CSV table of C-alpha atoms and ligand atoms in Angstrom, one decimal:
chain,number,residue,atom,x,y,z
I,904,MET,CA,0.3,0.4,-0.2
I,905,GLU,CA,1.6,3.4,-0.8
I,906,VAL,CA,1.7,6.1,1.6
I,907,LEU,CA,1.7,9.6,0.3
I,908,GLN,CA,1.9,12.7,2.7
I,909,PRO,CA,1.3,15.9,1.7
I,910,SER,CA,2.7,19.1,3.4
I,911,SER,CA,-0.4,21.5,2.6
I,912,TRP,CA,-3.9,21.7,0.8
I,913,GLY,CA,-2.4,22.8,-2.2
I,914,GLU,CA,0.2,19.3,-1.9
I,915,ALA,CA,-2.6,17.3,-1.7
I,916,LEU,CA,-5.2,18.1,-4.1
I,917,ALA,CA,-2.1,17.8,-6.6
I,918,ALA,CA,-2.0,14.5,-5.3
I,919,LYS,CA,-5.6,13.9,-4.6
I,920,ASP,CA,-5.9,14.6,-8.5
I,921,GLU,CA,-2.9,12.9,-9.7
I,922,HIS,CA,-4.7,9.2,-8.1
I,923,PRO,CA,-7.4,10.0,-7.7
I,924,GLY,CA,-8.0,6.2,-6.0
I,925,ALA,CA,-6.5,7.5,-3.2
I,926,VAL,CA,-8.3,7.5,-0.4
I,927,PRO,CA,-7.9,10.1,2.1
I,928,LEU,CA,-7.5,10.0,6.4
I,929,ALA,CA,-7.7,12.1,9.0
I,930,GLY,CA,-8.6,10.7,11.9
I,931,GLY,CA,-8.6,7.5,11.0
I,932,THR,CA,-11.1,6.3,13.0
I,933,ASP,CA,-14.1,5.2,10.5
I,934,LEU,CA,-11.0,4.2,7.9
I,935,LEU,CA,-8.8,1.9,10.7
I,936,VAL,CA,-11.8,-0.3,10.9
I,937,GLU,CA,-12.5,0.1,7.3
I,938,LEU,CA,-8.9,-2.0,7.0
I,939,ASN,CA,-8.5,-3.9,9.8
I,940,PHE,CA,-11.5,-6.0,8.4
I,941,ASP,CA,-9.7,-6.4,5.6
I,942,ARG,CA,-13.2,-4.4,4.0
I,943,SER,CA,-11.7,-2.4,1.8
I,944,ARG,CA,-7.8,-2.6,0.7
I,945,PRO,CA,-7.0,0.5,-1.3
I,946,GLU,CA,-3.4,0.3,-2.9
I,947,THR,CA,-3.4,4.3,-2.2
I,948,ILE,CA,-3.7,6.3,1.0
I,949,LEU,CA,-3.6,9.9,1.3
I,950,ASP,CA,-2.8,10.9,5.0
I,951,LEU,CA,-3.6,14.5,5.6
I,952,THR,CA,-3.4,14.4,9.0
I,953,ARG,CA,0.0,17.6,8.2
I,954,VAL,CA,-2.2,19.6,6.3
I,955,LYS,CA,-2.0,22.2,8.7
I,956,GLU,CA,-4.6,24.1,6.8
I,957,LEU,CA,-7.6,21.5,7.8
I,958,GLY,CA,-7.5,21.7,11.1
I,959,GLN,CA,-8.1,25.1,11.0
I,960,TRP,CA,-11.6,26.9,11.7
I,961,SER,CA,-12.6,31.0,11.6
I,962,ARG,CA,-15.7,33.1,12.4
I,963,ASP,CA,-16.1,35.5,9.1
I,964,ASP,CA,-20.4,36.8,8.3
I,965,GLY,CA,-22.5,35.3,11.3
I,966,GLU,CA,-20.7,32.3,10.2
I,967,VAL,CA,-17.8,29.6,11.7
I,968,ARG,CA,-15.5,27.9,8.5
I,969,LEU,CA,-14.9,24.9,9.4
I,970,GLY,CA,-12.1,23.0,8.4
I,971,ALA,CA,-12.7,19.2,7.7
I,972,GLY,CA,-10.2,18.0,9.9
I,973,VAL,CA,-10.9,19.7,13.2
I,974,THR,CA,-11.6,17.4,15.5
I,975,TYR,CA,-14.6,16.6,18.0
I,976,THR,CA,-12.8,17.9,21.1
I,977,ARG,CA,-11.6,21.3,19.8
I,978,LEU,CA,-14.6,21.4,18.7
I,979,ILE,CA,-16.2,21.3,21.8
I,980,ALA,CA,-13.4,23.6,23.6
I,981,GLU,CA,-13.2,25.8,21.3
I,982,LEU,CA,-16.7,25.7,19.6
I,983,SER,CA,-19.8,25.4,21.4
I,984,SER,CA,-21.3,29.1,21.6
I,985,GLU,CA,-21.0,29.6,18.5
I,986,LEU,CA,-22.4,25.8,17.3
I,987,PRO,CA,-24.0,24.1,20.6
I,988,GLY,CA,-26.0,22.2,18.5
I,989,LEU,CA,-22.9,20.4,16.5
I,990,ALA,CA,-20.9,20.5,19.8
I,991,ILE,CA,-24.3,19.1,21.7
I,992,ALA,CA,-23.2,16.0,19.0
I,993,SER,CA,-19.6,16.0,19.2
I,994,ARG,CA,-19.7,15.2,23.3
I,995,THR,CA,-21.4,12.0,22.2
I,996,VAL,CA,-19.6,10.8,19.5
I,997,GLY,CA,-17.5,7.3,21.3
I,998,SER,CA,-15.3,8.2,23.5
I,999,PRO,CA,-12.3,10.9,24.5
I,1000,GLN,CA,-9.8,8.6,22.1
I,1001,ILE,CA,-12.2,8.8,19.1
I,1002,ARG,CA,-13.4,12.8,19.6
I,1003,ASN,CA,-9.7,13.7,20.4
I,1004,ARG,CA,-9.1,12.3,16.6
I,1005,GLY,CA,-11.4,11.9,15.0
I,1006,THR,CA,-13.1,14.9,12.8
I,1007,VAL,CA,-16.1,16.2,11.2
I,1008,GLY,CA,-14.9,15.9,7.9
I,1009,GLY,CA,-14.4,11.9,8.3
I,1010,ASN,CA,-17.9,11.7,9.4
I,1011,LEU,CA,-19.6,13.5,5.9
I,1012,GLY,CA,-16.3,11.4,4.0
I,1013,SER,CA,-17.3,8.5,5.5
I,1014,SER,CA,-21.5,9.3,4.7
I,1015,SER,CA,-22.8,6.8,7.4
I,1016,PRO,CA,-26.8,7.7,8.1
I,1017,ALA,CA,-25.9,8.1,11.6
I,1018,GLY,CA,-22.7,10.0,11.5
I,1019,ASP,CA,-23.8,12.4,15.0
I,1020,ALA,CA,-22.0,15.3,13.3
I,1021,LEU,CA,-24.9,15.6,9.9
I,1022,PRO,CA,-28.8,15.7,12.1
I,1023,PRO,CA,-27.2,19.5,13.7
I,1024,LEU,CA,-25.8,20.0,10.2
I,1025,MET,CA,-28.6,19.7,7.9
I,1026,ALA,CA,-30.5,21.7,11.1
I,1027,CYS,CA,-28.1,24.8,10.2
I,1028,ARG,CA,-28.6,24.2,7.0
I,1029,ALA,CA,-24.6,24.1,6.9
I,1030,LEU,CA,-22.8,24.2,3.6
I,1031,VAL,CA,-19.8,21.8,2.3
I,1032,GLU,CA,-16.7,23.1,0.8
I,1033,VAL,CA,-15.0,21.2,-2.2
I,1034,GLU,CA,-12.4,21.4,-3.3
I,1035,LYS,CA,-10.3,19.8,-6.4
I,1036,SER,CA,-7.4,21.2,-7.4
I,1037,SER,CA,-9.3,23.2,-11.0
I,1038,GLY,CA,-11.0,24.8,-8.4
I,1039,SER,CA,-14.1,24.8,-5.6
I,1040,ARG,CA,-18.1,24.1,-5.3
I,1041,ILE,CA,-20.3,24.7,-2.9
I,1042,VAL,CA,-22.7,21.4,-1.6
I,1043,PRO,CA,-25.7,22.4,0.3
I,1044,ILE,CA,-25.5,19.8,3.4
I,1045,ASP,CA,-29.7,18.6,1.6
I,1046,GLU,CA,-27.2,17.5,-1.1
I,1047,PHE,CA,-24.4,15.5,0.4
I,1048,CYS,CA,-25.0,12.7,0.9
I,1049,THR,CA,-26.5,10.6,-1.3
I,1050,GLY,CA,-27.0,6.9,0.0
I,1051,PRO,CA,-25.9,5.1,2.5
I,1052,LYS,CA,-21.8,5.7,2.8
I,1053,LYS,CA,-22.5,7.9,-0.4
I,1054,ASN,CA,-21.9,10.9,-2.2
I,1055,VAL,CA,-21.3,13.8,-4.0
I,1056,LEU,CA,-17.8,13.6,-4.0
I,1057,ALA,CA,-15.5,13.0,-7.9
I,1058,PRO,CA,-12.9,11.3,-7.0
I,1059,ASP,CA,-10.0,13.9,-8.4
I,1060,GLU,CA,-12.4,15.7,-5.0
I,1061,LEU,CA,-11.5,16.2,-1.2
I,1062,ILE,CA,-13.5,18.5,1.7
I,1063,ALA,CA,-12.7,21.2,2.3
I,1064,ALA,CA,-14.9,22.7,5.2
I,1065,VAL,CA,-17.8,23.0,6.4
I,1066,ARG,CA,-19.9,26.7,6.8
I,1067,VAL,CA,-22.0,26.3,9.5
I,1068,PRO,CA,-24.2,29.1,10.7
I,1069,VAL,CA,-23.6,31.3,14.0
I,1070,ALA,CA,-27.0,30.2,16.2
I,1071,SER,CA,-28.5,32.7,16.5
I,1072,GLY,CA,-30.6,30.7,18.8
I,1073,PRO,CA,-31.0,27.8,21.5
I,1074,GLN,CA,-29.7,24.7,19.4
I,1075,GLN,CA,-30.0,20.6,20.3
I,1076,PHE,CA,-29.3,17.1,20.1
I,1077,SER,CA,-30.5,13.7,21.1
I,1078,LYS,CA,-29.3,9.8,20.1
I,1079,ILE,CA,-30.9,6.8,20.8
I,1080,GLY,CA,-28.4,4.3,20.9
I,1081,THR,CA,-27.9,0.5,23.4
I,1082,ARG,CA,-26.2,2.5,25.9
I,1083,ASN,CA,-25.0,6.0,26.8
I,1084,ALA,CA,-21.3,6.1,25.4
I,1085,MET,CA,-19.8,4.7,22.7
I,1086,VAL,CA,-22.5,4.1,20.6
I,1087,ILE,CA,-24.0,4.3,17.1
I,1088,ALA,CA,-27.5,6.4,17.7
I,1089,VAL,CA,-30.4,4.0,16.3
I,1090,ALA,CA,-31.4,7.8,16.0
I,1091,SER,CA,-31.0,10.6,16.3
I,1092,PHE,CA,-32.3,14.6,15.8
I,1093,ALA,CA,-30.9,17.5,15.8
I,1094,LEU,CA,-33.6,21.4,16.7
I,1095,SER,CA,-32.3,24.6,16.4
I,1096,LEU,CA,-34.4,27.8,16.8
I,1097,ASP,CA,-33.4,30.8,14.6
I,1098,PRO,CA,-34.9,33.5,16.3
I,1099,ALA,CA,-32.2,36.9,13.7
I,1100,ASN,CA,-33.9,35.4,10.7
I,1101,ARG,CA,-38.0,33.4,12.3
I,1102,SER,CA,-37.8,30.0,11.1
I,1103,VAL,CA,-36.6,26.3,12.4
I,1104,GLY,CA,-34.4,23.5,11.2
I,1105,THR,CA,-34.1,19.6,12.4
I,1106,GLY,CA,-32.2,17.0,10.9
I,1107,ILE,CA,-33.4,13.6,11.7
I,1108,GLY,CA,-30.1,10.8,11.8
I,1109,SER,CA,-30.1,7.0,11.8
I,1110,ALA,CA,-33.7,7.2,10.4
I,1111,GLY,CA,-33.1,7.1,6.6
I,1112,PRO,CA,-30.6,6.6,4.3
I,1113,VAL,CA,-29.8,9.2,3.9
I,1114,PRO,CA,-29.5,12.1,6.9
I,1115,LEU,CA,-32.9,14.4,6.7
I,1116,GLN,CA,-34.9,16.9,6.9
I,1117,ALA,CA,-38.6,17.2,8.2
I,1118,THR,CA,-40.1,19.8,6.3
I,1119,GLU,CA,-43.2,20.0,6.8
I,1120,ALA,CA,-42.4,19.9,10.9
I,1121,GLU,CA,-40.3,22.7,10.6
I,1122,ARG,CA,-42.9,25.0,8.3
I,1123,PHE,CA,-45.6,24.1,11.2
I,1124,LEU,CA,-43.9,25.0,13.9
I,1125,GLU,CA,-42.6,28.1,12.2
I,1126,GLY,CA,-46.8,29.0,11.2
I,1127,ALA,CA,-47.6,28.4,15.0
I,1128,LEU,CA,-44.8,30.8,16.4
I,1129,GLU,CA,-45.9,33.1,13.8
I,1130,GLU,CA,-49.0,32.4,14.7
I,1131,GLY,CA,-49.4,33.2,18.7
I,1132,ASN,CA,-46.7,36.3,18.9
I,1133,LEU,CA,-44.2,33.4,19.8
I,1134,TRP,CA,-40.7,34.7,18.9
I,1135,GLU,CA,-41.9,38.3,20.9
I,1136,ARG,CA,-44.2,36.7,23.9
I,1137,ARG,CA,-41.9,33.3,24.5
I,1138,ASP,CA,-44.6,32.8,26.3
I,1139,GLU,CA,-44.6,28.7,26.8
I,1140,LEU,CA,-45.8,26.4,23.2
I,1141,PRO,CA,-49.7,25.3,23.2
I,1142,GLN,CA,-49.3,21.5,24.0
I,1143,SER,CA,-51.0,20.4,21.1
I,1144,ALA,CA,-48.4,22.1,18.7
I,1145,VAL,CA,-45.6,20.3,20.5
I,1146,THR,CA,-48.0,16.6,19.7
I,1147,ARG,CA,-47.9,18.0,15.6
I,1148,PHE,CA,-44.4,19.3,15.8
I,1149,ALA,CA,-43.3,15.4,16.9
I,1150,GLN,CA,-46.2,14.1,15.0
I,1151,LEU,CA,-45.0,15.6,11.6
I,1152,VAL,CA,-40.7,14.8,12.8
I,1153,SER,CA,-41.8,10.7,13.4
I,1154,GLU,CA,-43.9,11.0,10.1
I,1155,ALA,CA,-40.9,12.6,7.3
I,1156,ALA,CA,-38.7,9.4,9.3
I,1157,ARG,CA,-37.5,7.0,6.2
I,1158,PRO,CA,-36.5,4.0,8.3
I,1159,ILE,CA,-35.9,0.2,8.1
I,1160,ASP,CA,-35.7,-2.3,10.3
I,1161,ASP,CA,-32.1,-3.5,10.7
I,1162,VAL,CA,-29.7,-5.5,13.9
I,1163,ARG,CA,-29.9,-2.3,15.7
I,1164,GLY,CA,-33.7,-1.4,16.2
I,1165,SER,CA,-36.9,-1.8,14.3
I,1166,ALA,CA,-38.4,1.1,11.7
I,1167,ALA,CA,-41.9,1.0,14.3
I,1168,TYR,CA,-39.4,1.9,17.9
I,1169,ARG,CA,-37.1,4.6,15.3
I,1170,ARG,CA,-40.3,6.2,14.5
I,1171,HIS,CA,-41.8,6.4,18.3
I,1172,ALA,CA,-38.2,7.5,19.7
I,1173,LEU,CA,-37.6,10.1,17.4
I,1174,ALA,CA,-41.1,11.9,18.3
I,1175,ILE,CA,-40.2,11.4,21.5
I,1176,MET,CA,-37.0,13.6,20.7
I,1177,ALA,CA,-38.7,16.7,18.5
I,1178,ARG,CA,-41.2,16.7,22.0
I,1179,ARG,CA,-37.5,17.4,24.1
I,1180,THR,CA,-35.3,18.6,22.0
I,1181,LEU,CA,-38.8,21.4,21.8
I,1182,SER,CA,-39.6,21.6,25.2
I,1183,TRP,CA,-35.3,22.4,25.9
I,1184,THR,CA,-34.6,25.2,23.3
I,1185,TRP,CA,-37.8,27.0,24.2
I,1186,ALA,CA,-36.9,26.7,27.8
I,1187,GLU,CA,-33.9,27.8,27.1
I,1188,TYR,CA,-35.0,31.0,23.9
I,1189,ARG,CA,-38.3,32.0,27.1
I,1190,GLY,CA,-34.7,31.6,30.1
I,1191,ALA,CA,-32.7,34.5,27.6
I,1192,ARG,CA,-34.8,37.1,28.1
N,1146,FAD,C1,-15.4,3.2,18.5
N,1146,FAD,C2,-15.8,4.1,18.3
N,1146,FAD,C3,-16.3,4.4,18.2
N,1146,FAD,C4,-17.4,5.5,17.1
N,1146,FAD,N1,-18.6,6.4,17.7
N,1146,FAD,C5,-18.8,6.8,17.1
N,1146,FAD,C6,-20.1,7.8,17.1
N,1146,FAD,O1,-20.6,8.0,18.2
N,1146,FAD,N2,-20.6,8.9,16.3
N,1146,FAD,C7,-20.1,9.4,15.2
N,1146,FAD,O2,-21.4,9.5,14.3
N,1146,FAD,N3,-19.7,8.2,14.6
N,1146,FAD,C8,-18.3,7.6,15.6
N,1146,FAD,N4,-17.5,6.5,15.2
N,1146,FAD,C9,-17.0,7.3,13.5
N,1146,FAD,C10,-16.8,8.1,13.8
N,1146,FAD,O3,-15.5,7.7,15.0
N,1146,FAD,C11,-17.0,8.4,12.9
N,1146,FAD,O4,-17.6,9.0,11.6
N,1146,FAD,C12,-15.5,10.8,12.6
N,1146,FAD,O5,-16.1,11.6,12.4
N,1146,FAD,C13,-15.0,10.0,11.1
N,1146,FAD,O6,-13.6,10.6,11.1
N,1146,FAD,P1,-12.2,10.6,10.9
N,1146,FAD,O7,-11.6,11.7,11.1
N,1146,FAD,O8,-11.3,9.5,11.5
N,1146,FAD,O9,-11.9,9.9,9.1
N,1146,FAD,P2,-12.1,9.0,8.3
N,1146,FAD,O10,-11.5,7.0,9.5
N,1146,FAD,O11,-10.2,9.0,8.5
N,1146,FAD,O12,-12.0,9.1,7.1
N,1146,FAD,C14,-13.9,8.8,7.2
N,1146,FAD,C15,-14.5,8.2,5.6
N,1146,FAD,O13,-13.9,9.9,5.8
N,1146,FAD,C16,-12.8,10.2,4.6
N,1146,FAD,N5,-12.5,11.4,4.8
N,1146,FAD,C17,-11.4,11.7,5.7
N,1146,FAD,N6,-11.4,13.0,5.3
N,1146,FAD,C18,-11.4,13.5,3.7
N,1146,FAD,C19,-11.8,14.9,3.4
N,1146,FAD,N7,-11.4,16.1,3.4
N,1146,FAD,N8,-12.3,14.6,1.8
N,1146,FAD,C20,-12.7,13.4,1.2
N,1146,FAD,N9,-12.8,12.9,2.3
N,1146,FAD,C21,-12.8,12.6,3.6
N,1146,FAD,C22,-11.3,9.0,4.5
N,1146,FAD,O14,-11.0,9.1,3.1
N,1146,FAD,C23,-13.2,7.8,4.9
N,1146,FAD,O15,-13.8,7.9,3.3
N,1146,FAD,C24,-16.6,6.2,16.2
N,1146,FAD,C25,-15.5,4.9,15.3
N,1146,FAD,C26,-15.3,4.3,16.4
N,1146,FAD,C27,-14.1,3.5,15.6
């Protein structure tokens, strides 16, 4: 196996151009499992760990540009107030060792519907910056994954960064697994309240072939908040609205029965997570006068 070790982003893009079959390596927490279990045996590995640019983030014009190589540990330590939903999800990933190595870029690269970074990125309408040596393009997060472990990346492209709007209001993430730590989500849900734009964002994980958005639930809750003038009044949410929101989230899922849970359980769990995250975020919003 050949291992290419570029030391700059320019070199990495040139290497990918020359070796389109080369498999990128960031933290290795997904890729090394693949190699160890002999699920794939690439001829060439493109080790990105020496590319400093990928490990950087910057804040500009209301958004954070998060380099694909920023680890969960750093995200939690450095960006919890700007990107609270993504930080909460990051805290649920694996163990400290996995969070020290694992990256958001790697979660995107793997494109597992169970990837914990993906629902909060969906809820925030993040944009993925994809680059090759001849140029770059921006892919909206809801178009990035195309199927289980599949995405829009062409063989000569790499993920450079993900652009995430700085939160204007409360965000939450909830994940159900068979235990509390070191567990793949059986189902997960992210919610973002955006009072600045009077909008609501959702992301559903592990309950469809790709991460999903509960669009009808979002429109419904936006309507209920407008109707009761609740963004201003910050009154309690009507229970009927909470129940309807939870039901619409559950209906937006496209789950399957598999070893980790049945489709019916996933739908049930999603309704509960939608209800909980809505009550947490709304209580936070009401308290933040
Ligand atoms: C014990 C254990 C527990 C885990 N727990 C969780 C969990 O709770 N939640 C969760 O979501 N995940 C979990 N994972 C999976 C994994 O840690 C995450 O998916 C992590 O985000 C992968 O990041 P990485 O940097 O290690 O990626 P890598 O393994 O280096 O790469 C993953 C994929 O992305 C590609 N890739 C990486 N960087 C780029 C780039 N810049 N451009 C294009 N493609 C790229 C790689 O080629 C590969 O296909 C766990 C893994 C282990 C081993």
